[in-house]
Coordinates of C-alpha atoms in Angstrom, one line a residue:
X1 CA -5.0 44.1 -2.4
X2 CA -8.3 44.9 -4.4
X3 CA -10.4 47.9 -4.3
X4 CA -13.1 46.5 -6.3
X5 CA -16.6 46.4 -4.9
X6 CA -19.5 44.4 -5.1
X7 CA -21.2 46.1 -7.9
X8 CA -17.7 45.7 -9.6
X9 CA -17.7 42.1 -9.2
X10 CA -21.0 42.1 -10.4
X11 CA -20.2 43.8 -13.7
X12 CA -17.2 41.9 -14.4
X13 CA -19.4 38.7 -13.7
X14 CA -21.8 40.2 -16.5
X15 CA -19.0 41.1 -18.8
X16 CA -16.9 37.5 -18.2
X17 CA -16.5 34.8 -21.0
X18 CA -16.4 31.8 -20.0
X19 CA -14.3 28.8 -21.8
X20 CA -16.3 25.2 -21.5
X21 CA -14.1 23.2 -23.7
X22 CA -12.0 20.2 -22.9
X23 CA -7.8 21.3 -23.7
X24 CA -5.9 18.5 -25.4
X25 CA -2.6 18.7 -27.4
X26 CA -2.3 22.5 -26.4
X27 CA -5.9 23.6 -27.8
X28 CA -9.5 23.7 -27.0
X29 CA -11.3 21.4 -28.4
X30 CA -14.7 19.9 -28.4
X31 CA -15.3 16.5 -27.0
X32 CA -15.5 13.6 -29.4
X33 CA -19.2 12.9 -28.6
X34 CA -20.4 16.5 -28.4
X35 CA -21.9 16.3 -25.1
X36 CA -22.3 19.1 -22.6
X37 CA -23.5 19.6 -19.3
X38 CA -24.9 22.9 -17.8
X39 CA -22.6 24.6 -15.1
X40 CA -25.0 25.9 -12.9
X41 CA -23.7 29.1 -10.5
X42 CA -24.9 28.2 -6.9
X43 CA -24.5 31.9 -5.7
X44 CA -27.7 32.6 -7.6
X45 CA -28.6 29.6 -9.7
X46 CA -28.0 30.5 -13.2
X47 CA -26.5 29.0 -16.1
X48 CA -22.9 30.1 -16.6
X49 CA -21.9 27.9 -19.3
X50 CA -22.2 25.0 -21.4
X51 CA -19.1 22.5 -20.3
X52 CA -17.7 19.8 -22.1
X53 CA -18.7 16.4 -21.0
X54 CA -15.8 14.1 -22.2
X55 CA -15.8 10.4 -22.1
X56 CA -13.7 7.6 -22.7
X57 CA -12.9 8.5 -26.2
X58 CA -11.7 11.8 -25.0
X59 CA -9.5 10.3 -22.3
X60 CA -7.6 8.1 -25.0
X61 CA -7.1 11.4 -27.0
X62 CA -5.1 12.8 -23.9
X63 CA -3.5 10.0 -22.7
X64 CA -2.1 9.7 -26.3
X65 CA -1.2 13.3 -26.6
X66 CA 0.7 13.4 -22.8
X67 CA 2.3 9.7 -23.6
X68 CA 3.9 11.3 -27.0
X69 CA 4.8 14.6 -25.1
X70 CA 6.5 12.7 -22.5
X71 CA 7.9 10.1 -25.0
X72 CA 9.5 13.3 -27.2
X73 CA 11.5 14.3 -23.8
X74 CA 10.6 18.3 -25.3
X75 CA 9.6 18.2 -21.0
X76 CA 10.5 15.3 -19.4
X77 CA 14.3 15.2 -20.6
X78 CA 14.4 19.3 -20.2
X79 CA 16.8 20.6 -17.9
X80 CA 15.5 21.2 -14.2
X81 CA 16.6 24.7 -14.5
X82 CA 14.7 24.9 -17.2
X83 CA 11.6 23.8 -16.0
X84 CA 11.9 25.6 -12.9
X85 CA 11.8 29.1 -15.0
X86 CA 8.7 27.7 -16.8
X87 CA 6.9 26.8 -13.8
X88 CA 7.7 30.4 -12.3
X89 CA 6.1 31.9 -15.2
X90 CA 3.1 29.6 -14.9
X91 CA 2.9 30.9 -11.2
X92 CA 3.5 34.7 -12.3
X93 CA 0.4 34.0 -14.8
X94 CA -1.9 33.1 -12.4
X95 CA -1.1 36.0 -10.0
X96 CA -1.3 38.0 -13.0
X97 CA -4.7 36.5 -13.7
X98 CA -5.9 36.3 -10.1
X99 CA -9.2 38.5 -10.5
X100 CA -10.4 36.5 -13.4
X101 CA -9.6 33.3 -11.8
X102 CA -10.9 34.5 -8.6
X103 CA -14.2 35.6 -10.1
X104 CA -14.8 32.0 -12.0
X105 CA -13.8 30.2 -8.4
X106 CA -16.4 32.1 -6.8
X107 CA -19.3 32.2 -9.4
X108 CA -18.6 28.4 -10.2
X109 CA -18.4 26.8 -6.4
X110 CA -19.8 29.5 -4.5
X111 CA -16.9 30.8 -1.8
X112 CA -16.4 34.4 -1.0
X113 CA -14.6 36.2 -3.4
X114 CA -12.6 37.4 -0.9
X115 CA -11.1 33.8 0.0
X116 CA -11.0 33.1 -3.6
X117 CA -8.6 36.1 -4.5
X118 CA -6.6 36.0 -1.3
X119 CA -6.7 32.3 -0.3
X120 CA -7.1 30.4 -3.4
X121 CA -5.1 32.3 -6.2
X122 CA -1.7 33.1 -4.2
X123 CA -2.1 29.3 -2.6
X124 CA -2.1 28.1 -6.4
X125 CA 0.4 30.4 -7.3
X126 CA 2.9 29.5 -4.6
X127 CA 2.2 25.7 -4.9
X128 CA 3.4 25.9 -8.3
X129 CA 6.4 28.2 -7.6
X130 CA 7.4 26.2 -4.6
X131 CA 7.7 22.8 -6.4
X132 CA 9.2 24.6 -9.5
X133 CA 12.2 26.4 -7.3
X134 CA 12.8 22.9 -5.5
X135 CA 13.2 20.8 -8.7
X136 CA 16.9 21.9 -9.5
X137 CA 17.9 21.5 -5.9
X138 CA 17.2 17.9 -5.3
X139 CA 20.1 15.5 -5.7
X140 CA 20.2 12.0 -6.8
X141 CA 22.4 9.2 -4.6
X142 CA 25.5 7.4 -4.8
X143 CA 25.5 4.0 -3.2
X144 CA 28.3 3.0 -0.7
X145 CA 30.3 0.6 -3.1
X146 CA 33.5 -1.6 -3.4
X147 CA 36.4 0.9 -4.7
X148 CA 35.8 -1.1 -8.3
X149 CA 32.0 -0.5 -8.8
X150 CA 29.6 2.5 -8.9
X151 CA 25.6 2.4 -7.5
X152 CA 23.7 5.4 -8.8
X153 CA 20.1 5.7 -7.3
X154 CA 18.5 8.1 -9.4
X155 CA 14.5 9.8 -9.8
X156 CA 12.7 9.5 -13.0
X157 CA 9.1 10.9 -13.9
X158 CA 6.5 8.1 -14.0
X159 CA 5.1 9.3 -17.2
X160 CA 1.7 10.0 -17.5
X161 CA -0.3 11.2 -14.8
X162 CA -4.2 11.3 -14.2
X163 CA -5.3 14.1 -11.6
X164 CA -8.9 13.8 -10.4
X165 CA -9.1 16.9 -8.0
X166 CA -11.9 18.2 -5.6
X167 CA -14.7 20.7 -6.2
X168 CA -13.6 22.9 -2.7
X169 CA -10.8 24.0 -3.5
X170 CA -10.4 23.9 -7.4
X171 CA -7.8 25.6 -8.6
X172 CA -5.4 25.1 -5.5
X173 CA -6.0 21.5 -5.1
X174 CA -5.0 21.2 -8.7
X175 CA -1.8 22.9 -8.2
X176 CA -1.2 21.2 -5.3
X177 CA -0.6 18.2 -8.0
X178 CA 0.2 19.8 -11.1
X179 CA 3.3 21.2 -9.1
X180 CA 5.2 18.3 -8.3
X181 CA 4.1 16.4 -11.4
X182 CA 5.2 18.7 -13.9
X183 CA 8.3 20.0 -12.1
X184 CA 9.7 16.5 -12.0
X185 CA 9.1 15.9 -15.6
X186 CA 5.9 14.5 -16.1
X187 CA 2.6 15.0 -18.7
X188 CA -0.6 15.3 -16.6
X189 CA -4.1 14.8 -17.8
X190 CA -6.2 16.8 -15.2
X191 CA -9.9 16.0 -14.7
X192 CA -11.9 18.7 -12.5
X193 CA -14.7 18.1 -10.8
X194 CA -18.2 18.5 -12.5
X195 CA -19.1 20.7 -9.8
X196 CA -16.4 22.9 -10.4
X197 CA -14.6 22.8 -13.7
X198 CA -13.6 26.4 -15.1
X199 CA -10.6 27.5 -13.8
X200 CA -8.8 24.3 -14.5
X201 CA -9.8 25.2 -18.0
X202 CA -8.6 28.4 -18.0
X203 CA -5.2 27.6 -16.4
X204 CA -4.5 25.2 -19.2
X205 CA -4.3 28.2 -21.7
X206 CA -1.7 30.2 -19.2
X207 CA 0.5 26.9 -19.1
X208 CA 0.9 27.5 -22.5
X209 CA 1.5 30.9 -22.4
X210 CA 4.1 30.1 -19.6
X211 CA 6.3 27.8 -21.9
X212 CA 4.7 24.4 -20.9
X213 CA 4.7 22.3 -24.5
X214 CA 1.6 20.9 -26.0
X215 CA 0.3 17.4 -24.5
X216 CA 2.0 18.2 -21.2
X217 CA -1.0 19.4 -19.5
X218 CA -4.7 18.1 -20.9
X219 CA -7.8 19.0 -18.9
X220 CA -10.7 17.1 -19.4
X221 CA -14.1 18.3 -17.7
X222 CA -16.6 15.6 -17.2
X223 CA -18.4 13.2 -14.5
X224 CA -16.6 10.8 -12.5
X225 CA -18.4 7.6 -13.6
X226 CA -17.5 8.6 -17.3
X227 CA -14.0 10.5 -18.0
X228 CA -12.9 9.8 -14.6
X229 CA -13.3 6.0 -14.8
X230 CA -11.9 5.9 -18.3
X231 CA -8.7 7.5 -16.7
X232 CA -8.4 5.1 -13.8
X233 CA -9.0 2.1 -15.7
X234 CA -6.7 3.4 -18.7
X235 CA -3.7 1.1 -19.4
X236 CA -1.2 4.1 -20.3
X237 CA -1.6 6.0 -17.2
X238 CA 1.0 5.4 -15.2
X239 CA 0.1 7.0 -11.7
X240 CA -3.7 8.2 -10.7
X241 CA -3.5 11.0 -8.3
X242 CA -7.1 12.0 -6.0
X243 CA -8.5 14.3 -3.8
X244 CA -12.3 13.6 -2.7
X245 CA -14.4 11.4 -1.1
X246 CA -13.3 8.0 0.6
X247 CA -16.1 6.2 -1.3
X248 CA -14.8 7.5 -4.7
X249 CA -11.0 6.7 -3.6
X250 CA -11.9 3.0 -2.7
X251 CA -13.3 2.9 -6.2
X252 CA -10.5 4.2 -7.9
X253 CA -8.0 1.7 -6.4
X254 CA -10.5 -1.0 -7.3
X255 CA -10.3 0.3 -10.9
X256 CA -5.9 0.2 -10.6
X257 CA -6.2 -3.1 -9.9
X258 CA -8.5 -4.1 -12.7
X259 CA -6.4 -2.4 -15.2
X260 CA -2.2 -2.2 -15.4
X261 CA -1.7 -1.6 -11.3
X262 CA -1.1 2.3 -11.6
X263 CA -0.1 3.7 -8.6
X264 CA -2.9 5.1 -6.9
X265 CA -2.2 8.1 -4.2
X266 CA -5.4 9.4 -2.4
X267 CA -6.2 12.6 -0.4
X268 CA -9.9 11.6 1.2
X269 CA -12.3 12.3 3.6
X270 CA -12.1 13.7 7.5
X271 CA -13.9 14.1 10.5
X272 CA -11.4 16.2 12.6
X273 CA -11.2 16.4 16.1
X274 CA -10.5 20.0 17.5
X275 CA -9.8 19.2 21.3
X276 CA -9.8 22.0 23.7
X277 CA -8.6 21.1 27.4
X278 CA -9.4 23.4 30.4
X279 CA -6.0 24.8 30.6
X280 CA -5.8 26.2 26.9
X281 CA -3.9 29.3 27.1
X282 CA -6.6 31.4 25.5
X283 CA -10.2 30.4 25.4
X284 CA -11.4 33.3 23.2
X285 CA -9.0 32.5 20.8
X286 CA -9.4 28.9 20.7
X287 CA -13.5 29.9 20.4
X288 CA -12.5 31.9 17.5
X289 CA -10.9 29.3 15.8
X290 CA -13.3 26.3 16.5
X291 CA -15.9 28.7 14.3
X292 CA -13.7 29.3 11.8
X293 CA -12.6 25.9 11.6
X294 CA -16.2 24.7 10.8
X295 CA -17.7 27.9 8.9
X296 CA -14.7 28.7 6.6
X297 CA -15.8 27.5 2.9
X298 CA -19.0 27.0 4.0
X299 CA -17.8 24.0 6.2
X300 CA -16.6 22.4 2.6
X301 CA -13.1 21.5 3.8
X302 CA -11.8 17.8 4.2
X303 CA -9.6 19.2 7.7
X304 CA -13.0 21.0 8.9
X305 CA -12.8 20.9 12.8
X306 CA -16.4 19.3 12.8
X307 CA -15.9 17.7 16.1
X308 CA -15.2 20.2 18.6
X309 CA -14.2 18.1 22.1
X310 CA -14.3 20.0 24.8
X311 CA -13.0 19.6 28.5
X312 CA -16.0 18.9 30.6
X313 CA -14.8 21.3 33.3
X314 CA -14.4 24.3 31.1
X315 CA -17.3 23.8 28.7
X316 CA -20.1 26.1 30.6
X317 CA -17.9 29.0 30.1
X318 CA -16.4 28.0 26.7
X319 CA -19.6 27.0 24.5
X320 CA -21.3 30.4 24.7
X321 CA -17.6 31.9 23.6
X322 CA -18.0 29.9 20.3
X323 CA -21.8 30.3 19.6
X324 CA -21.1 34.2 20.1
X325 CA -17.6 33.6 17.4
X326 CA -19.9 31.8 14.9
X327 CA -22.6 34.8 15.0
X328 CA -19.5 36.7 13.0
X329 CA -19.8 34.1 10.3
X330 CA -22.9 35.1 8.2
X331 CA -23.9 33.7 4.5
X332 CA -24.2 36.4 2.4
X333 CA -23.5 37.2 -1.4
X334 CA -20.2 35.6 -2.4
X335 CA -19.5 38.5 -4.5
X336 CA -19.3 40.9 -1.9
X337 CA -16.0 41.3 -0.4
X338 CA -17.4 41.4 3.2
X339 CA -19.0 38.0 3.2
X340 CA -17.3 35.2 4.8
X341 CA -19.6 32.5 4.4
X342 CA -20.8 31.7 0.6
X343 CA -22.9 29.2 -0.9
X344 CA -22.6 25.3 -0.7
X345 CA -21.5 24.2 -4.3
X346 CA -25.0 22.6 -5.5
X347 CA -28.6 21.4 -4.7
X348 CA -27.0 18.1 -4.2
X349 CA -24.6 19.1 -1.3
X350 CA -27.4 21.2 0.1
X351 CA -29.6 18.6 0.5
X352 CA -26.8 16.6 2.0
X353 CA -26.2 19.1 4.6
X354 CA -29.6 19.8 5.7
X355 CA -30.4 16.0 5.7
X356 CA -27.3 15.7 8.5
X357 CA -28.9 18.7 10.4
X358 CA -32.5 17.0 10.5
X359 CA -30.6 13.6 11.5
X360 CA -28.8 15.6 14.4
X361 CA -32.2 16.5 15.7
X362 CA -33.7 13.6 15.3
X363 CA -30.8 11.6 17.2
X364 CA -31.3 14.4 19.9
X365 CA -28.9 16.9 19.7
X366 CA -29.6 20.6 20.3
X367 CA -29.2 23.0 18.1
X368 CA -27.4 25.9 19.5
X369 CA -27.3 28.3 16.9
X370 CA -28.3 28.1 12.8
X371 CA -29.5 24.9 11.3
X372 CA -31.9 26.6 8.7
X373 CA -31.6 27.2 4.7
X374 CA -31.3 30.9 4.5
X375 CA -31.1 33.4 1.6
X376 CA -33.7 31.6 -0.6
X377 CA -35.0 34.7 -2.3
X378 CA -31.5 35.0 -4.3
X379 CA -32.0 31.3 -6.1
X380 CA -28.6 30.3 -4.1
X381 CA -27.9 27.7 -2.1
X382 CA -26.8 29.0 1.5
X383 CA -27.2 27.5 5.2
X384 CA -26.6 28.6 8.4
X385 CA -23.5 27.9 10.2
X386 CA -24.9 25.3 13.0
X387 CA -23.8 23.7 16.4
X388 CA -25.0 21.2 17.8
X389 CA -24.5 20.4 21.9
X390 CA -25.2 17.1 23.5
X391 CA -23.6 15.0 20.8
X392 CA -22.1 11.5 21.3
X393 CA -19.6 9.9 19.1
X394 CA -21.8 7.4 17.7
X395 CA -24.5 9.9 16.1
X396 CA -24.3 10.4 12.4
X397 CA -23.3 13.7 12.3
X398 CA -20.5 12.9 14.2
X399 CA -19.2 9.8 12.4
X400 CA -19.7 10.9 9.2
X401 CA -18.1 13.7 6.9
X402 CA -20.8 16.4 6.1
X403 CA -18.8 18.8 4.3
X404 CA -20.6 21.6 5.5
X405 CA -20.9 24.4 8.3
X406 CA -22.2 21.8 11.2
X407 CA -20.3 21.3 14.4
X408 CA -20.7 18.5 16.8
X409 CA -19.7 19.5 20.3
X410 CA -18.6 16.5 22.5
X411 CA -17.5 16.5 26.0
X412 CA -14.7 14.6 28.0
X413 CA -12.9 14.2 31.2
X414 CA -9.5 13.2 30.6
X415 CA -6.8 13.5 28.1
X416 CA -6.9 9.6 27.7
X417 CA -11.0 9.9 27.0
X418 CA -10.2 13.0 24.5
X419 CA -7.9 10.7 22.2
X420 CA -10.1 7.6 22.3
X421 CA -13.1 9.9 21.4
X422 CA -11.0 11.7 18.7
X423 CA -9.3 8.5 17.2
X424 CA -13.0 6.6 17.3
X425 CA -13.5 7.4 13.5
X426 CA -12.4 5.6 10.3
X427 CA -10.6 8.9 9.3
X428 CA -7.4 10.2 10.2
X429 CA -6.9 13.3 8.3
X430 CA -6.2 16.5 10.9
X431 CA -6.8 17.1 14.6
X432 CA -5.7 20.4 16.8
X433 CA -5.0 20.1 20.6
X434 CA -5.6 23.5 23.0
X435 CA -3.2 23.5 26.2
X436 CA -0.9 25.4 27.9
X437 CA 1.1 22.2 29.1
X438 CA 3.8 21.4 26.8
X439 CA 4.1 17.6 27.8
X440 CA 0.4 17.1 27.3
X441 CA 0.2 19.2 23.9
X442 CA 3.3 16.9 22.8
X443 CA 1.5 13.6 24.2
X444 CA -1.5 14.0 22.9
X445 CA -0.3 14.5 19.4
X446 CA 1.7 11.6 19.3
X447 CA -1.4 9.6 20.2
X448 CA -3.8 11.3 17.7
X449 CA -4.1 8.9 14.6
X450 CA -3.7 11.9 12.1
X451 CA -1.5 13.2 9.2
X452 CA -1.5 16.6 10.4
X453 CA -1.6 18.3 14.4
X454 CA -2.2 21.7 15.2
X455 CA -0.9 23.0 19.0
X456 CA -3.4 25.8 19.8
X457 CA -4.2 27.0 16.5
X458 CA -6.3 25.2 13.9
X459 CA -4.8 24.6 9.9
X460 CA -1.4 25.6 10.5
X461 CA 1.3 24.9 8.1
X462 CA 2.5 26.0 4.7
X463 CA 4.2 24.5 1.4
X464 CA 7.1 23.3 3.7
X465 CA 4.8 20.3 5.6
X466 CA 3.6 17.4 4.1
X467 CA -0.4 17.2 3.9
X468 CA -2.1 13.8 4.0
X469 CA -4.0 11.6 6.2
X470 CA -3.9 8.3 8.1
X471 CA -6.7 5.2 7.9
X472 CA -9.2 6.1 5.2
X473 CA -8.0 9.6 4.7
X474 CA -5.9 8.3 2.2
X475 CA -2.4 7.8 1.6
X476 CA 0.6 9.7 0.2
X477 CA 1.2 13.5 0.9
X478 CA 1.1 16.2 -1.3
X479 CA 3.0 19.9 -0.5
X480 CA 6.8 19.6 0.7
X481 CA 9.4 17.2 -1.2
X482 CA 7.5 14.5 0.2
X483 CA 5.3 15.2 -2.3
X484 CA 7.8 14.5 -4.9
X485 CA 7.8 11.0 -4.1
X486 CA 4.2 10.5 -5.8
X487 CA 5.2 11.2 -9.1
X488 CA 8.6 9.9 -9.5
X489 CA 10.5 6.3 -9.9
X490 CA 13.6 5.3 -8.3
X491 CA 16.5 3.5 -10.3
X492 CA 19.1 1.7 -9.3
X493 CA 21.9 1.5 -11.7
X494 CA 25.2 -0.5 -10.7
X495 CA 28.4 0.0 -12.9
X496 CA 31.2 -2.5 -12.6
X497 CA 34.3 -0.1 -13.3

């Protein structure tokens, strides 16, 4: 646990040297066209660095580098135990550099330094370590065959993986992809969001220090419509993995079909229901969880509990608890260790969130708390956590992913109605159920069309549990051994003895 103060972090921010170049074939390099863009901090609006704006030519360079490394066997044919040791060194280096990486993350995308340091960095290192630890413990199969034949079912790395990752948990989401992709022997071209590229650029060098060979991990900062599109259309990318919006996920599927039918694995949007029954075992705990589920990370979370479904008979007692709990989530300087709500990632996202708040008002929903931009004198991008009451599931704020601290309260009278409202969405990423009735908990969880369901808590689970969505929240799974399926091919070898 760090003892650094606001003043300490501010001094470190002033002293920080930021790398903004691409990383190809084991070294930092300027983009082919020499283009760059301003990396602007949402904390205070200052320009942090010039970051490489990669394009199709850079995608070609990185994919060629990745393919050469893969075909050489320097990593893909390395003994699993040796890859494991390298992955663990990589994880340890993230831990050793956690304060620098956390500072980059906070300055780049606005989240509180306490979350960057105590949530994102340990989560990133753990994702790499867990996958590394697993890889020499996964066995292939022998088929049931006649005595004079031998059937082998083996897993092989897919080859070159393009990973396009989001801006809300920049390094941790990258490591959810890098862990299983690298552990299984693939080469990776990582494309971080242009809104938060700095930690991905930095950890590329740490990978080399850990002993991952040059070319196995390449990092291309830049825009989705340029270098992201080039990777999605590239004929020598075998698998594309993505976390981000449903709109972009659909476009990536089209690009895959237009090119080489590369496998595409997607974790997309969500509009997660948080269902509170009248018999919840602890309404105070449910209220605190509801507040955290929408305010944590400024609501910029794909699993944010943005729809709070409350049983009508308990609403009058429960809703004031939620309002009171949300008062404890206040925007502040993200470099202050005491801050629990930071800045929204950029002006586009700020305008989006404020636009949804205005839409909620226009549709007749009632603001119970928040609803305003704040801290404008800092030059940063801050919005008060907001609760809307009187929301119907047909309203825009209840149907569309806002990706900000905006909570819609919807009432129900029966379990069947709660499930119907919860499932009335194109998304299916996560849901929560609060009840003391074990049968109700199980039956409701089974009825919910969501990839993760939490009972009497919000956002449970660890690296052992798969994460992904139903419906338009995507396909495939991150985390757990199930994630390895995305990065491997099955081969059947039949031998006549």
